[in-house]
Coordinates of C-alpha atoms in Angstrom, one line a residue:
M1 CA -2.4 85.2 75.9
M2 CA -4.5 83.0 77.7
Y3 CA -5.3 80.7 74.4
S4 CA -1.3 80.7 73.9
S5 CA -0.6 79.5 77.3
R6 CA -3.2 77.0 77.3
R7 CA -1.2 75.7 74.2
K8 CA 2.2 75.4 75.4
P9 CA 1.8 72.4 77.6
V10 CA -0.3 70.7 74.6
L11 CA 3.0 71.8 72.0
Y12 CA 5.4 70.4 74.5
F13 CA 3.6 67.3 75.3
K14 CA 3.6 66.7 71.2
E15 CA 7.2 67.1 71.2
D16 CA 8.0 65.0 73.9
R17 CA 5.8 62.2 72.2
R18 CA 7.6 62.6 69.0
F19 CA 11.1 62.5 70.8
F20 CA 9.8 59.5 72.6
S21 CA 8.8 57.6 69.3
R22 CA 11.7 58.5 67.7
K23 CA 14.0 57.1 70.2
C24 CA 12.1 53.9 70.5
T25 CA 12.4 53.8 66.6
V26 CA 16.3 53.9 66.7
L27 CA 16.3 51.4 69.4
K28 CA 13.9 48.8 67.8
L29 CA 16.4 49.6 64.5
F30 CA 19.5 48.7 66.4
G31 CA 18.1 45.9 68.3
L32 CA 16.8 44.6 65.2
C33 CA 20.4 45.1 63.6
M34 CA 22.3 43.1 66.5
V35 CA 19.6 40.2 65.9
L36 CA 20.6 40.2 62.3
V37 CA 24.1 40.2 63.0
L38 CA 24.1 37.6 65.7
G39 CA 22.3 35.1 63.3
S40 CA 24.4 35.6 60.6
L41 CA 27.5 34.7 62.6
L42 CA 25.9 31.8 64.0
W43 CA 24.8 30.8 60.5
L44 CA 28.5 31.3 59.3
Q45 CA 29.7 29.1 62.3
L46 CA 27.2 26.6 61.2
S47 CA 28.2 26.9 57.5
C48 CA 32.1 27.0 58.1
P49 CA 32.9 24.4 60.6
G50 CA 36.5 23.7 61.8
D51 CA 38.9 24.8 64.5
L52 CA 40.2 28.5 64.0
S53 CA 43.2 27.4 66.4
Q54 CA 44.6 25.1 63.6
T55 CA 48.3 25.8 62.8
V56 CA 49.0 28.2 59.8
H57 CA 51.4 26.3 57.6
D58 CA 53.2 27.7 55.1
G59 CA 52.2 31.4 55.7
L60 CA 48.7 30.4 54.9
P61 CA 45.5 30.0 57.1
P62 CA 44.0 26.5 57.0
H63 CA 41.3 26.4 54.4
Q64 CA 37.8 26.6 55.7
P65 CA 34.9 25.7 53.4
C66 CA 32.6 28.9 53.3
P67 CA 29.1 29.2 51.9
G68 CA 30.1 30.4 49.0
E69 CA 32.6 27.7 48.2
R70 CA 30.9 24.8 50.2
Q71 CA 30.6 21.4 48.9
T72 CA 28.7 18.4 49.7
L73 CA 29.9 16.8 52.8
T74 CA 30.4 12.9 52.2
V75 CA 32.2 11.9 55.5
D76 CA 29.4 10.2 56.9
D77 CA 27.6 9.4 53.7
P78 CA 27.6 5.8 53.2
S79 CA 26.7 5.7 49.8
W80 CA 29.9 7.2 49.1
G81 CA 32.0 4.0 49.9
P82 CA 34.8 3.3 52.1
H83 CA 37.7 4.0 49.6
K84 CA 39.3 7.5 48.7
M85 CA 41.6 8.5 45.5
A86 CA 44.4 10.7 45.3
V87 CA 44.3 12.6 42.2
I88 CA 47.6 13.2 41.0
I89 CA 48.5 15.8 38.7
P90 CA 51.9 16.5 37.4
F91 CA 52.2 20.2 36.6
R92 CA 54.5 23.1 35.6
E93 CA 53.4 26.6 34.5
R94 CA 49.8 25.2 33.0
F95 CA 47.9 27.4 34.9
E96 CA 45.1 28.0 32.4
E97 CA 44.5 24.1 32.3
L98 CA 44.6 23.8 35.6
L99 CA 41.7 26.6 36.5
V100 CA 39.4 24.5 34.1
F101 CA 40.6 21.0 35.7
V102 CA 40.3 21.2 39.2
P103 CA 36.4 22.6 39.5
Y104 CA 35.6 20.3 36.6
M105 CA 36.9 17.1 38.0
H106 CA 36.0 17.9 41.7
A107 CA 32.3 18.5 40.4
F108 CA 32.4 15.2 38.1
L109 CA 33.8 13.0 41.0
N110 CA 31.3 14.5 43.7
K111 CA 28.5 13.4 41.1
K112 CA 30.0 10.1 40.8
K113 CA 30.3 9.9 44.8
I114 CA 33.9 9.3 44.3
R115 CA 35.7 10.4 47.7
H116 CA 38.7 11.8 46.6
K117 CA 41.5 15.0 46.8
I118 CA 43.4 16.7 44.0
L119 CA 47.2 16.9 44.7
V120 CA 48.8 19.3 41.9
I121 CA 52.6 18.0 42.3
N122 CA 54.2 21.4 40.9
Q123 CA 58.0 21.0 39.5
V124 CA 59.8 24.1 40.4
D125 CA 63.8 23.3 39.8
H126 CA 65.4 24.3 37.0
F127 CA 65.6 20.3 35.6
R128 CA 63.4 19.7 32.5
F129 CA 60.0 18.5 33.5
N130 CA 59.5 14.9 34.6
R131 CA 56.1 13.6 34.5
A132 CA 57.1 10.1 36.3
S133 CA 59.1 11.6 38.9
L134 CA 56.2 14.2 39.8
I135 CA 53.8 11.1 40.0
N136 CA 56.1 9.2 42.4
V137 CA 56.1 12.4 44.8
G138 CA 52.3 12.6 44.6
Y139 CA 52.4 8.8 45.5
M140 CA 54.6 9.8 48.7
E141 CA 52.8 12.8 49.4
S142 CA 49.1 11.4 49.1
G143 CA 48.9 10.5 52.8
N144 CA 47.3 8.1 54.7
D145 CA 43.8 8.8 54.0
T146 CA 43.7 7.7 50.3
D147 CA 44.0 4.1 49.3
Y148 CA 44.3 4.6 45.7
I149 CA 45.6 7.0 43.1
A150 CA 44.4 8.1 39.8
M151 CA 47.5 9.4 37.4
H152 CA 45.8 12.0 35.8
D153 CA 46.9 14.6 32.9
V154 CA 45.8 18.1 33.4
D155 CA 44.7 18.5 30.0
L156 CA 42.3 15.6 29.9
L157 CA 39.0 16.0 30.5
P158 CA 36.3 13.0 31.0
Q159 CA 32.9 13.8 29.2
N160 CA 31.2 10.8 29.7
E161 CA 29.7 10.2 33.4
A162 CA 29.6 6.2 32.9
L163 CA 33.9 6.2 33.2
D164 CA 34.4 4.3 36.2
Y165 CA 36.7 6.2 38.8
G166 CA 36.0 3.6 41.5
F167 CA 38.5 1.9 43.5
P168 CA 40.5 -0.6 41.1
E169 CA 40.6 -3.9 43.4
E170 CA 41.4 -6.3 40.9
G171 CA 44.3 -4.5 38.8
P172 CA 45.1 -1.3 37.2
F173 CA 42.3 0.4 35.6
H174 CA 43.3 2.6 32.4
V175 CA 40.4 5.2 32.0
A176 CA 41.9 6.8 29.0
S177 CA 42.1 3.7 26.8
P178 CA 43.7 3.8 23.4
E179 CA 39.8 3.4 21.7
L180 CA 38.5 6.4 23.6
H181 CA 41.9 8.9 24.0
P182 CA 41.5 11.3 21.4
L183 CA 45.3 11.2 20.3
Y184 CA 46.9 8.0 21.3
H185 CA 45.5 4.6 19.9
Y186 CA 48.3 1.8 20.2
K187 CA 47.7 -1.1 22.4
T188 CA 50.3 -0.6 24.9
Y189 CA 49.3 2.8 25.8
V190 CA 48.8 3.5 29.5
G191 CA 48.8 7.2 29.6
G192 CA 46.2 10.0 30.1
I193 CA 44.4 8.8 33.1
L194 CA 45.4 5.3 35.1
L195 CA 43.9 4.4 38.4
L196 CA 46.2 1.8 40.5
T197 CA 45.8 0.8 44.3
K198 CA 48.5 2.1 46.5
K199 CA 49.7 -1.6 46.8
H200 CA 50.1 -2.1 43.0
Y201 CA 51.9 1.1 42.4
Q202 CA 54.3 -0.3 45.4
M203 CA 54.5 -3.5 43.6
C204 CA 55.9 -1.8 40.5
N205 CA 58.1 0.4 42.3
G206 CA 56.4 3.2 40.9
M207 CA 57.6 5.0 37.7
S208 CA 61.3 5.2 36.6
N209 CA 62.9 8.7 37.4
R210 CA 65.2 8.5 34.0
F211 CA 62.4 10.1 32.0
W212 CA 63.3 14.1 31.6
G213 CA 61.5 15.8 29.2
W214 CA 58.2 14.7 27.3
G215 CA 57.2 11.1 26.4
R216 CA 58.1 7.4 26.9
E217 CA 57.4 7.0 30.7
D218 CA 54.1 5.6 30.3
D219 CA 55.5 2.6 27.8
E220 CA 58.2 2.0 30.2
F221 CA 55.6 1.8 33.0
F222 CA 53.5 -0.6 30.8
R223 CA 56.3 -3.2 31.2
R224 CA 56.3 -2.8 34.9
L225 CA 52.9 -3.9 35.2
R226 CA 53.8 -7.0 33.1
T227 CA 56.6 -7.4 35.3
A228 CA 54.5 -7.1 38.4
E229 CA 52.0 -9.6 36.7
L230 CA 49.2 -7.0 37.0
Q231 CA 46.4 -7.7 35.1
L232 CA 45.4 -4.2 33.1
F233 CA 41.5 -3.4 32.5
R234 CA 39.8 -0.7 30.5
P235 CA 36.4 0.7 30.2
K236 CA 33.7 -1.7 28.7
G237 CA 30.3 -0.5 27.3
I238 CA 31.6 3.4 26.4
N239 CA 30.3 3.9 23.1
T240 CA 31.5 7.9 22.9
G241 CA 34.5 7.1 21.0
Y242 CA 37.0 9.8 20.5
K243 CA 34.8 12.1 22.1
T244 CA 35.1 10.5 25.4
F245 CA 37.4 12.8 26.6
R246 CA 38.1 16.7 25.9
H247 CA 41.5 17.6 25.2
I248 CA 42.3 21.1 26.4
H249 CA 46.1 21.7 25.4
D250 CA 47.1 24.0 23.0
P251 CA 50.3 22.7 21.3
A252 CA 50.6 26.0 19.6
W253 CA 50.7 28.0 22.8
R254 CA 52.4 25.6 25.0
K255 CA 54.7 23.1 23.3
R256 CA 55.9 19.9 24.5
D257 CA 59.7 19.5 25.4
Q258 CA 60.5 16.7 23.0
K259 CA 64.2 17.2 22.7
R260 CA 66.3 14.2 23.2
I261 CA 70.0 14.9 24.6
A262 CA 73.2 13.0 24.7
A263 CA 72.4 9.2 24.9
Q264 CA 68.7 9.8 25.7
K265 CA 67.6 8.7 22.6
Q266 CA 68.8 5.3 22.9
E267 CA 68.2 5.3 26.6
Q268 CA 64.6 5.8 26.3
F269 CA 63.5 2.6 24.8
K270 CA 65.4 0.8 28.0
I271 CA 63.7 -0.5 30.9
D272 CA 64.8 0.9 34.3
P273 CA 65.1 -2.4 36.7
D274 CA 66.2 -0.6 39.7
G275 CA 64.8 3.0 39.3
G276 CA 61.4 4.4 40.8
L277 CA 60.4 5.0 44.3
T278 CA 63.4 3.3 45.8
N279 CA 65.6 6.0 44.2
L280 CA 63.3 9.1 44.0
R281 CA 65.0 12.4 45.5
Y282 CA 63.1 15.6 46.1
K283 CA 62.3 18.2 48.1
V284 CA 58.9 19.7 49.1
E285 CA 59.5 23.6 48.9
S286 CA 55.9 24.6 49.9
R287 CA 52.5 22.8 50.4
Q288 CA 49.5 25.3 49.8
E289 CA 45.7 24.3 50.2
L290 CA 43.9 26.5 47.6
T291 CA 40.4 26.7 46.3
I292 CA 39.5 27.2 42.7
S293 CA 35.7 28.1 42.0
G294 CA 34.9 26.3 45.0
A295 CA 37.0 23.1 44.3
P296 CA 39.7 22.4 47.0
C297 CA 43.2 21.2 45.8
T298 CA 46.4 20.9 47.1
V299 CA 49.4 22.4 45.2
I300 CA 52.7 20.8 46.4
S301 CA 55.5 22.9 45.1
T302 CA 58.5 20.2 44.6
S303 CA 62.3 20.5 43.5
L304 CA 63.5 17.1 42.2
E305 CA 67.1 16.0 42.1
C306 CA 69.0 14.9 38.9
D307 CA 72.1 12.7 39.3
L308 CA 74.2 13.8 36.3
S309 CA 76.3 11.2 36.0
Q310 CA 73.1 9.0 35.4
T311 CA 70.9 11.0 33.2
P312 CA 72.8 14.1 32.0
W313 CA 69.6 14.9 29.7
C314 CA 67.8 16.3 32.8
Q315 CA 69.2 19.8 31.8
F316 CA 69.6 21.2 28.6
S317 CA 73.2 22.4 28.8

């Protein structure tokens, strides 16, 4: 009994130490977790700059470049130059191509240190597709932070890093020139990818709005360049030929609207001396800031207007 009574305080002392030790361990773990949480929050704050009080636009919160999608910050890097390009994509229901185009071009232009933003001008009205009018809309909606534009097809990806996407100060620069484009090789072709300063595009009064359906708007724009007395430049020293670009359009899956309705067959070859930016009519239905595989873009859903008395071929019926 005496032995047993002597051990009671010893046993009690051991149990108390274990409890105290266990309590310390829990407190230490809790404190460590708090430190990790606070550290993570601080890292996220530094990695995702931006004012969280920004106004929500069109039901979407302002895009914040978070760690998984963060791109190289170029605002204060003088090696990127002072100019910024608006990449204008005339678009309708070509989502598979867009998912490839946006991250590819964003990485391509970043590697070349070209300041840019990608504008997807999405036609949502019931009229036939009008590439020229959508490019006009892209010019109007490109903002004051850009000083030149790229009229860029969504299905054409540059494969040669020597291609120049810089500021075309001397005159329009046709990146997808006839000797490099995989499909179109006639001398007056200016489609695919064409760079212009905003001043030069304004001098041309933009593109004609009369071209509903596929084709011919580029040929008319070539005449506008000549009328404005602008010299056209094209790449030099590119030796990759027709492999310079990757054409990702599948004609079997997504056929082009090449129909000619009413007087459209005759009218498509005429010059439109008065039309362009001055008679463009459209409505922006929504503007959404999106990120595709870490690459930012702005989708501007647009309804075009059509004067049936002037261009009845804007609709099929």
